[in-house]
Each structure stands twice: as C-alpha cells, then as structure tokens.
mmCIF file of C-alpha atoms and ligand atoms in Angstrom:
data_model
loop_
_atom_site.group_PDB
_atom_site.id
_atom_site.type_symbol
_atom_site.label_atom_id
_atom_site.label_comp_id
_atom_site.label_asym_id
_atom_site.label_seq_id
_atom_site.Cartn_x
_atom_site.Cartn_y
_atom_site.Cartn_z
ATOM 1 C CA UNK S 1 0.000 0.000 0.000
ATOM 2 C CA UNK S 2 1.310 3.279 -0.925
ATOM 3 C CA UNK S 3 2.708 5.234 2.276
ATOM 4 C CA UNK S 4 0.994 8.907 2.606
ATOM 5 C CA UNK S 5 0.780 11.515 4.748
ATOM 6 C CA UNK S 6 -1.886 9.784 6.855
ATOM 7 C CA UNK S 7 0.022 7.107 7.268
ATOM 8 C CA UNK S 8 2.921 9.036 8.821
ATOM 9 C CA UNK S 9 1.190 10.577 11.259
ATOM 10 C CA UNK S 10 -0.675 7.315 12.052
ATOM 11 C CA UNK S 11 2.506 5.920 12.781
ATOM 12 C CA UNK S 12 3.111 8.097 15.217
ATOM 13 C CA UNK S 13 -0.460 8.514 17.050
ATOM 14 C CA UNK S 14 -0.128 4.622 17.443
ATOM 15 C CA UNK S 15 3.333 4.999 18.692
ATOM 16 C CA UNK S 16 5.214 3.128 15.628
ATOM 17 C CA UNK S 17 8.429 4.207 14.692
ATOM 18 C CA UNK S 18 9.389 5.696 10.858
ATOM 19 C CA UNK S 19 12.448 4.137 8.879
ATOM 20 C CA UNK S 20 13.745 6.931 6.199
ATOM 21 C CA UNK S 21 17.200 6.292 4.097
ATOM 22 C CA UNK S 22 18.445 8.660 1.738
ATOM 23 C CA UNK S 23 18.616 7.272 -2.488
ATOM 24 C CA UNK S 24 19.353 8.646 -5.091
ATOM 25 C CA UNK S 25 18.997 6.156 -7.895
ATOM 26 C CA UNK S 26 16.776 3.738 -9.501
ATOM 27 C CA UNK S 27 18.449 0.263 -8.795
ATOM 28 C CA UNK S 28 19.041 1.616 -5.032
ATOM 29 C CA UNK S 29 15.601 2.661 -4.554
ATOM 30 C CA UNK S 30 13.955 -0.830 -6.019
ATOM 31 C CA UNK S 31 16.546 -2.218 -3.264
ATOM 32 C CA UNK S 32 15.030 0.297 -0.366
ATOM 33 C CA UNK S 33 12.049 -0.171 -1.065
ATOM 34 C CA UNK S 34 12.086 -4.547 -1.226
ATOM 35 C CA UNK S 35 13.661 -3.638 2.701
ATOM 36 C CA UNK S 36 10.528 -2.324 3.582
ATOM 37 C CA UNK S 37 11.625 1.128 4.678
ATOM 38 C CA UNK S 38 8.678 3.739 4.717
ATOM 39 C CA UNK S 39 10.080 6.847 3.801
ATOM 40 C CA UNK S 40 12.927 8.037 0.659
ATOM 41 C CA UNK S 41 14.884 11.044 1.090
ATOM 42 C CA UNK S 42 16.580 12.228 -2.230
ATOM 43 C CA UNK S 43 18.960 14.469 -0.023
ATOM 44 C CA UNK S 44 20.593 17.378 -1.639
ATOM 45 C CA UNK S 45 23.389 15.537 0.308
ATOM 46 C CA UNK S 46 24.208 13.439 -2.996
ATOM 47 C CA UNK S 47 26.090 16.590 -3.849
ATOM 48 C CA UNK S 48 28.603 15.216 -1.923
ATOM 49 C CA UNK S 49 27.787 11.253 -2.359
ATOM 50 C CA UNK S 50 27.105 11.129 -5.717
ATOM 51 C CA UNK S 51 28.519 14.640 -6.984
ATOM 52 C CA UNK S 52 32.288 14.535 -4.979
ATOM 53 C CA UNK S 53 31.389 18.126 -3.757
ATOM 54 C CA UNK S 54 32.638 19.268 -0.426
ATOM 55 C CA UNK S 55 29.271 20.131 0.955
ATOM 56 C CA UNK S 56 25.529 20.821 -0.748
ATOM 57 C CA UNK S 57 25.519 24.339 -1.638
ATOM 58 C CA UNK S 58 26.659 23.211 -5.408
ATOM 59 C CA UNK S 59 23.667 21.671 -5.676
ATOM 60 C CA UNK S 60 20.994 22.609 -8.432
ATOM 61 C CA UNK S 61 17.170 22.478 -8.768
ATOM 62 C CA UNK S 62 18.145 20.131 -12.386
ATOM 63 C CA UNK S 63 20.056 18.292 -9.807
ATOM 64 C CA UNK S 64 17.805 17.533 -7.550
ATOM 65 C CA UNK S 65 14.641 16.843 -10.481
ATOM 66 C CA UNK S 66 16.944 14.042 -12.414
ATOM 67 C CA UNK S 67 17.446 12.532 -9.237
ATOM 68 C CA UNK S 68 14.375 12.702 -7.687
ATOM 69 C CA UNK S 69 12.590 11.278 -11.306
ATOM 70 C CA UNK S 70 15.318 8.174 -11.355
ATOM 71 C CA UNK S 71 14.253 7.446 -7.761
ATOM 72 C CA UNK S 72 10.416 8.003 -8.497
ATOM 73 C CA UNK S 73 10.867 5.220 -11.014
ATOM 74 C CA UNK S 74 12.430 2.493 -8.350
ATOM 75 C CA UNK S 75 9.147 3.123 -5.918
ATOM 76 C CA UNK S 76 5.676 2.083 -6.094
ATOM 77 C CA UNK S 77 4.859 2.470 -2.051
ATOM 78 C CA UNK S 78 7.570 3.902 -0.263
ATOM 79 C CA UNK S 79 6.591 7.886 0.805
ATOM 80 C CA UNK S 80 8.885 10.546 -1.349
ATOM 81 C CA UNK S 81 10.669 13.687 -0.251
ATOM 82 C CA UNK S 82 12.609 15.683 -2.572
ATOM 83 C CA UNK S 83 14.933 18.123 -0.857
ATOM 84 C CA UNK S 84 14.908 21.888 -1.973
ATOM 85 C CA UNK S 85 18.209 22.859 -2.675
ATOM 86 C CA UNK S 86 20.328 26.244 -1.338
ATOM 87 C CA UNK S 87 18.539 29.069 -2.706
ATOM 88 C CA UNK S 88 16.165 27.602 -4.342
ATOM 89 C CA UNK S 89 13.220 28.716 -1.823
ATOM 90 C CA UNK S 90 15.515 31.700 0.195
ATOM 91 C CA UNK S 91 14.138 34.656 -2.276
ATOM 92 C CA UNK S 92 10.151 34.754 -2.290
ATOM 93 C CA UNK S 93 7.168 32.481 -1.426
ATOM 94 C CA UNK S 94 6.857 32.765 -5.161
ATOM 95 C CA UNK S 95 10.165 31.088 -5.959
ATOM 96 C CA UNK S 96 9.937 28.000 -3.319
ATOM 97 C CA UNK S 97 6.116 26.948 -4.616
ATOM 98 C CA UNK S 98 7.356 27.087 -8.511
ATOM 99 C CA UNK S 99 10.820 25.326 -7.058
ATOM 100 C CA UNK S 100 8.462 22.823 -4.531
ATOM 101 C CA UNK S 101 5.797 22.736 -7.643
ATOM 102 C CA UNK S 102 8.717 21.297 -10.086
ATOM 103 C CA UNK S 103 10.237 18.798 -7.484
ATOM 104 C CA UNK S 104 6.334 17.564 -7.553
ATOM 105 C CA UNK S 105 5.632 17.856 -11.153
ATOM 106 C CA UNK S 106 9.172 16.902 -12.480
ATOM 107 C CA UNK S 107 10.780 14.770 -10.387
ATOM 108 C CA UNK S 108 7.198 13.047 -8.595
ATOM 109 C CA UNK S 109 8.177 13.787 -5.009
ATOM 110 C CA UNK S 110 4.795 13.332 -2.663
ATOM 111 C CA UNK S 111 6.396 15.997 -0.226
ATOM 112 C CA UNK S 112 9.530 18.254 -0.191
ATOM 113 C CA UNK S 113 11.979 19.228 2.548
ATOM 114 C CA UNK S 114 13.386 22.535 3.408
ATOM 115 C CA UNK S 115 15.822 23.832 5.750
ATOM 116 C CA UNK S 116 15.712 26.598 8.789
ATOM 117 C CA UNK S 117 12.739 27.707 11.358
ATOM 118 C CA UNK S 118 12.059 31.071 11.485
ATOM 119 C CA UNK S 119 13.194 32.189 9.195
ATOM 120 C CA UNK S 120 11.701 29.579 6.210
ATOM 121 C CA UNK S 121 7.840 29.829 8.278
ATOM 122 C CA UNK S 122 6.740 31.933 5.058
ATOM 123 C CA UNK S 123 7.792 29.461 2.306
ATOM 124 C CA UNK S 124 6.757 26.699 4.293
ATOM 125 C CA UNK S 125 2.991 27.866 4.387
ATOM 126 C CA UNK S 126 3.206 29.222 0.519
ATOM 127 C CA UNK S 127 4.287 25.495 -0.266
ATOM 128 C CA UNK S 128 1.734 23.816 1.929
ATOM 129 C CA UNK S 129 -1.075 26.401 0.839
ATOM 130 C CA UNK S 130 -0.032 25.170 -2.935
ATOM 131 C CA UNK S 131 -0.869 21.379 -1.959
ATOM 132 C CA UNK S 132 2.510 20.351 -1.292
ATOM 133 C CA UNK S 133 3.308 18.505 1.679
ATOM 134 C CA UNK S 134 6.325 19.961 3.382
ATOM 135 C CA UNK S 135 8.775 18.174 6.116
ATOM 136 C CA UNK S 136 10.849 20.875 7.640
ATOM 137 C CA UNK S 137 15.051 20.527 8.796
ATOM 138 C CA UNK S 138 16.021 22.181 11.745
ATOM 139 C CA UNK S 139 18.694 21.469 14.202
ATOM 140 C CA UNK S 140 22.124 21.618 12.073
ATOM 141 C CA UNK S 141 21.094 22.491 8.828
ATOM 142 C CA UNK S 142 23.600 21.430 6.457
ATOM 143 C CA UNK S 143 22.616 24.429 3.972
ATOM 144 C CA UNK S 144 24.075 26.685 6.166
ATOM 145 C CA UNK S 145 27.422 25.528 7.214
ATOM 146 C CA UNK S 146 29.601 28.848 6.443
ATOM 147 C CA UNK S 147 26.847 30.776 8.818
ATOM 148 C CA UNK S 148 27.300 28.115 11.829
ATOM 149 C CA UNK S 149 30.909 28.240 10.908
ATOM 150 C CA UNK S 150 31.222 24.204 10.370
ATOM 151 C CA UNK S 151 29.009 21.051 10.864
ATOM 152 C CA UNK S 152 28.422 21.560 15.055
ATOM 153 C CA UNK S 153 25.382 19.921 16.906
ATOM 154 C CA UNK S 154 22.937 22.480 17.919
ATOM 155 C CA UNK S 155 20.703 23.566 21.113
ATOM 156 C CA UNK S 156 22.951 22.506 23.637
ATOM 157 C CA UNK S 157 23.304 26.054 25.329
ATOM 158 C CA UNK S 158 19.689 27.214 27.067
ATOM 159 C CA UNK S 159 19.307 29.995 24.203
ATOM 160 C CA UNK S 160 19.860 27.468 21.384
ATOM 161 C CA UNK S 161 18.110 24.998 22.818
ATOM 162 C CA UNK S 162 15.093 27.313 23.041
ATOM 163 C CA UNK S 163 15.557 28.328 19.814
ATOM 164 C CA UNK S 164 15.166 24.912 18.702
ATOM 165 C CA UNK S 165 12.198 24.058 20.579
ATOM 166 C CA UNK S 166 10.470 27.487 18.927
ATOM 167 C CA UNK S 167 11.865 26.275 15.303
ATOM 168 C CA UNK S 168 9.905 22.711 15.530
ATOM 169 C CA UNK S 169 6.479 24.974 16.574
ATOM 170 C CA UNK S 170 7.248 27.486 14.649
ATOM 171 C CA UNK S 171 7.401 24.897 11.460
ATOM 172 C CA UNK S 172 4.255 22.729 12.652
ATOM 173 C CA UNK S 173 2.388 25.717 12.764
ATOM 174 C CA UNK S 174 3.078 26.855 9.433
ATOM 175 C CA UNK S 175 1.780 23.638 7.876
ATOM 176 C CA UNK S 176 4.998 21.389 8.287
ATOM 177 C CA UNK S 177 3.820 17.509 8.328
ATOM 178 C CA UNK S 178 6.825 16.490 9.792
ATOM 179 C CA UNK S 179 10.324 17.708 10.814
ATOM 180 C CA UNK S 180 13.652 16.325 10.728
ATOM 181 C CA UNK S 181 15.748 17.522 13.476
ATOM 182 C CA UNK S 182 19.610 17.044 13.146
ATOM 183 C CA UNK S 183 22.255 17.003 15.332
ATOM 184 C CA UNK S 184 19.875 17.791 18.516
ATOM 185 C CA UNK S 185 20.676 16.234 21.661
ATOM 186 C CA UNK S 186 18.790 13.124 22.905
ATOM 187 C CA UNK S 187 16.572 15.285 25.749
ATOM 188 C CA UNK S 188 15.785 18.066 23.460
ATOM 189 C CA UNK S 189 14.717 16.244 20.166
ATOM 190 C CA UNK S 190 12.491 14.436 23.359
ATOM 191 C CA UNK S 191 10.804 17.177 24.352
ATOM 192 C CA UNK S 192 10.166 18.459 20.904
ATOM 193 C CA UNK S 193 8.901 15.051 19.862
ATOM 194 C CA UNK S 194 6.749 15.164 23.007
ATOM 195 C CA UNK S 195 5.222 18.388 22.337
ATOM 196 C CA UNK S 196 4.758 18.128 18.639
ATOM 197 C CA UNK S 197 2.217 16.658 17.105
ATOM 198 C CA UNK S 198 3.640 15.986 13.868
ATOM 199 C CA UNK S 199 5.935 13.182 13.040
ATOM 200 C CA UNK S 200 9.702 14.191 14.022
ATOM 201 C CA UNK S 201 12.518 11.927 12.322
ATOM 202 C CA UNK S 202 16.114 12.461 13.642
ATOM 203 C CA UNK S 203 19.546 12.078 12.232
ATOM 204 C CA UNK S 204 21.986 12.233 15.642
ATOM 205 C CA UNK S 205 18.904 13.461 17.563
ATOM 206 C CA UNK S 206 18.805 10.302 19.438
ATOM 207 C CA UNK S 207 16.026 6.857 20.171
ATOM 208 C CA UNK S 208 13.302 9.123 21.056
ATOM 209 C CA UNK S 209 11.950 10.909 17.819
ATOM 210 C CA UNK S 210 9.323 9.411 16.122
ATOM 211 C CA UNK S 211 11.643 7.995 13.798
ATOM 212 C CA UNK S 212 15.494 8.301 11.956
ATOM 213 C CA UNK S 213 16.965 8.966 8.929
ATOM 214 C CA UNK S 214 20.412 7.795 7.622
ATOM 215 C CA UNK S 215 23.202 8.279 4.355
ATOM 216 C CA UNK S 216 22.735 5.279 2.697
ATOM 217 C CA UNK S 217 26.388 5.193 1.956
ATOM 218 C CA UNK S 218 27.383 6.179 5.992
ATOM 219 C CA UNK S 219 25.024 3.334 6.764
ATOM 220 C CA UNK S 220 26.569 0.709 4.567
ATOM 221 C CA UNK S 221 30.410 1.652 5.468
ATOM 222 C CA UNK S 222 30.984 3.037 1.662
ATOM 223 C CA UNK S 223 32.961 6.040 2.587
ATOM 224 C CA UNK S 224 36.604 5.667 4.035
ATOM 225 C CA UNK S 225 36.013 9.748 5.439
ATOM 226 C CA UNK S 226 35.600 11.163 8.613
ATOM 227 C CA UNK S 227 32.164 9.222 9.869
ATOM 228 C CA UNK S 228 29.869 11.188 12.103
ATOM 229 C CA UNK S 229 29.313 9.913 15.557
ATOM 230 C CA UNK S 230 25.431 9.117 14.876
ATOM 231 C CA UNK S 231 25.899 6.851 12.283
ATOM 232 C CA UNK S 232 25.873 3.160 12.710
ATOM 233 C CA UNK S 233 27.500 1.157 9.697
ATOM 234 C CA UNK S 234 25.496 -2.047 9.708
ATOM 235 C CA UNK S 235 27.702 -3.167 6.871
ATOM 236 C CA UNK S 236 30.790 -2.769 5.394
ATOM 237 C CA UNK S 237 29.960 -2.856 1.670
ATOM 238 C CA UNK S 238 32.441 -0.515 -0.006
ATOM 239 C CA UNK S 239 35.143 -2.941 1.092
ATOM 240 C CA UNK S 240 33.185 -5.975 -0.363
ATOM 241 C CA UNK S 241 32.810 -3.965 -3.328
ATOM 242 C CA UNK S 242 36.321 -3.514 -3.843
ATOM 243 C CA UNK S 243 37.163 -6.936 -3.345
ATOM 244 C CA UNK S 244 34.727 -7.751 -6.351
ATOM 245 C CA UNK S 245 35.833 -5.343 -8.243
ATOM 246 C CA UNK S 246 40.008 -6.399 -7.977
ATOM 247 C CA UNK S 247 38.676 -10.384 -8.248
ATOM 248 C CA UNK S 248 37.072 -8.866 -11.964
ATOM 249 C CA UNK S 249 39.801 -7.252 -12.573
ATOM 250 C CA UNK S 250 42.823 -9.803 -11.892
ATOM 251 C CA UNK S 251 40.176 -12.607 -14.113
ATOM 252 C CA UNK S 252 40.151 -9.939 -16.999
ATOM 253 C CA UNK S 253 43.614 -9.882 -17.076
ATOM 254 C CA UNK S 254 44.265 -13.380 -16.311
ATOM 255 C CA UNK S 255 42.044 -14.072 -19.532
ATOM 256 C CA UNK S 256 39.586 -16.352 -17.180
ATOM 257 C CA UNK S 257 36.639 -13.564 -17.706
ATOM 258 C CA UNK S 258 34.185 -14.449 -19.430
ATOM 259 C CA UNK S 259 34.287 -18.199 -19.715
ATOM 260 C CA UNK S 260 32.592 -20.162 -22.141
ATOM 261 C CA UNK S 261 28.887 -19.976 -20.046
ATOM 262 C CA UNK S 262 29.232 -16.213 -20.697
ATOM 263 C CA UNK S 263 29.318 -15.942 -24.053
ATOM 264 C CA UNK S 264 26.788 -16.999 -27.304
ATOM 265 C CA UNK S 265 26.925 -19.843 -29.219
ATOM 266 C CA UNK S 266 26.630 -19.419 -32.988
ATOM 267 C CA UNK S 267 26.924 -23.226 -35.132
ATOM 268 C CA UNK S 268 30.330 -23.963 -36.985
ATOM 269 C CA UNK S 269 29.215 -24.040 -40.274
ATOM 270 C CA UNK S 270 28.289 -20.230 -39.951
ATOM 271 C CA UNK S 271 31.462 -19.387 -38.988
ATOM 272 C CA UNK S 272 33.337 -21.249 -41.823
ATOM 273 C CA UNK S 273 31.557 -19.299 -43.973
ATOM 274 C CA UNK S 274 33.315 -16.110 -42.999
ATOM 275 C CA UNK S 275 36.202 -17.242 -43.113
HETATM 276 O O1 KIV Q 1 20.454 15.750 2.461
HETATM 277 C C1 KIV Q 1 20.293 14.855 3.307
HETATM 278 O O2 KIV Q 1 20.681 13.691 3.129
HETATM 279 C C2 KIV Q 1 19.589 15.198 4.531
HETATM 280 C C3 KIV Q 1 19.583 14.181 5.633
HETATM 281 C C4 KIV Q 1 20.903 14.109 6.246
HETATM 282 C C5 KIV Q 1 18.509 14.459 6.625
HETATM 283 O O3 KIV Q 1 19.068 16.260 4.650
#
C-alpha cells in the first residue's frame, strides 16, 4: 500500500516508529524499497555522495529533479521527499512553490523538505497552501554551514536549545507535516517530539523521535572519510565492493573472464563461412 501523509502521522499517534534512508537512484531505490523502509529522502546531500562536492551548496534544482525522477521510477509504495536545494526557496514564497511545484511535477516527489525555522515559516505555508506537503530541517542544517561556521550539533546552550524548541512549533504551525531535526541532543529532540504533534525523524537526535533517517552510503560503510558519531554502519559494503571489483579485474587480465557460459553460441558451419 502506498505510504501517505496519513500514514505518517498514524505511525506516530499509534506509537510506531518511521524508517527513512536517503537514495538517489533507480536500482538503489527498487533495493530500499524490497527492505521495507517507509520513507525516501533524495537528499541534496548526494552533492557530496554522488557529486564529490565538499558540501551541498553546489547543488541545483536540475540536480535535484533528475534525481528525484530516477528514484520516483524504483518506488511504487515507499513515501517521497525531494529536498529543496540552497537558494532555491531563500528569495520569495513565489520562488519555493514554482521550485516545490517542479520537485512535484518533475521529479514526482509526494512531499519536499526545506531547511531553517524562522526564518523559512513563510515558504513553508506558501508550499503547503499550494498542496505540497512539506517536512521541515532544523537542528544543524547542512545548507548553512559557512553561517554556523562548520558542521556543530545544535541547542545545547539554554538559548539554542530554546531556539530549537520554537523552530519545531514554529514549522508545525506553518503547515509542516513532519520535521527532521539534526544534530539535537537526545533530551531536546524528546521534548520536541513530546510536544509536537507531527511526526519528528532524527539524524543524531537520538532513540526518542518518532523515527530516523540515515546516508545510505554512511550506513553501509561506503565512505573511508571522517564518519559522524550518529551513524551506525550495519555493513561494510564498499570494502566488499572492492574486493569484487580487484577479483574482476585480476580474471580480466588473467584471460579467465568471461568463460565459455558467458558468451553466445553461434553453429560452426556459420562461422566457416566467414572465413
Ligand atoms: O540531504 C540529506 O541527506 C539530509 C539528511 C541528512 C537528513 O538532509
């Protein structure tokens, strides 16, 4: 059955928790989804898995679209979010609903994500008020690493903590359905779970939200980079990956790719004739 707003915040009235992964592609999405995970984020974050950029502020709204449309394809029931991109929803409530609308239109997102509080409580209710469900991204928001001065957790001082706490109302009452809340600590991401009543999904925001989102790639140990402390590599894939990929290429060169089972068969007296 196709996963929907109503089902997300059913989950969470009946006190069941949300699986989200990020994907970016077709063949990993067809994989996600045969896991049984509820929710796909296409994170602007593949600027730096998929793209090799240092951090997500490269990314584009084209970016984002030919992503989200691959991953569209791979999913017949698992829920959709399409992040908006830097600056592409920071100018008007005019430009993030046409950027939200094309996510929706283009790419076949059921809901988009944006970053920030405060200071985002316009677009989010232009997006929502255009039919778009909208999950919100407070806490660290990865969009605006040069103004935090680096990737740091936030709220742990009392004024950033209740800065926090008024983001997550703030975003619920402009029409959020759900927030993610990133790099929070454990207590706080409690509370805010506690007083919401929308669905809250952390990424190092600790066991209490109402459910948690992870990197694919972080997940399944593909990186050899720094790892953040939240993430819990439940396999170590990249390494089996290389190993397959050395075994391919030692047989290429040791002429024992393909054998004979690999190849077509065509009947002798074809061949003499070419000859
Ligand atoms: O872009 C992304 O992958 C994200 C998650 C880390 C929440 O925003």
């Amino acid at each position: 059955m196709k996963r929907t707003v109503l089902t997300l915040q059913k989950m969470k009235d009946e006190g069941q928790k949300i699986s989200m992964l990020t994907c970016y592609d077709y063949t990993m999405a067809r994989i996600v989804e045969k896991a049984g995970i509820d929710m796909v984020l296409v994170g602007d974050s593949l600027g730096m898995t998929m793209m090799g950029y240092e951090d997500t502020l490269p990314v584009t709204m084209e970016d984002m679209i030919h992503h989200t449309a691959c991953v569209s394809r791979g999913l017949s029931d698992t829920f959709l979010v399409a992040d908006m991109p830097f600056l592409s929803y920071h100018e008007s409530n005019v430009q993030a609903v046409h950027n939200a609308g094309r996510l929706v239109k283009e790419g076949h997102a059921q809901a988009v994500k944006l970053e920030g509080g405060a200071k985002v409580h316009g677009q989010i209710r232009a997006i929502v008020d255009a039919q778009i469900p909208v999950v919100a991204h407070i806490g660290l928001t990865p969009q605006s690493v040069n103004a935090f001065g680096g990737f740091r957790v936030q709220g742990k001082s009392e004024q950033q903590a209740k800065q926090v706490l008024e983001d997550a109302l703030l975003v619920q009452e402009a029409g959020a359905f759900m927030v993610v809340l990133e790099c929070v600590p454990s207590k706080l991401a409690a509370l805010i779970s506690q007083k919401l009543h929308i669905p809250t999904i952390g990424i190092g925001a600790g066991a209490d939200c109402d459910g948690q989102v992870l990197v694919y790639q972080d997940m399944l140990g593909m990186f050899d980079g720094v790892r953040p402390k939240f993430v819990k590599v439940y396999d170590t894939i990249g390494e089996r990956m290389e190993a397959a990929f050395r075994d391919y290429d030692k047989e290429v060169k040791a002429g024992q790719f393909p054998g004979e089972e690999h190849g077509f068969a065509i009947s002798d007296e074809v061949i003499e004739t070419l000859y």
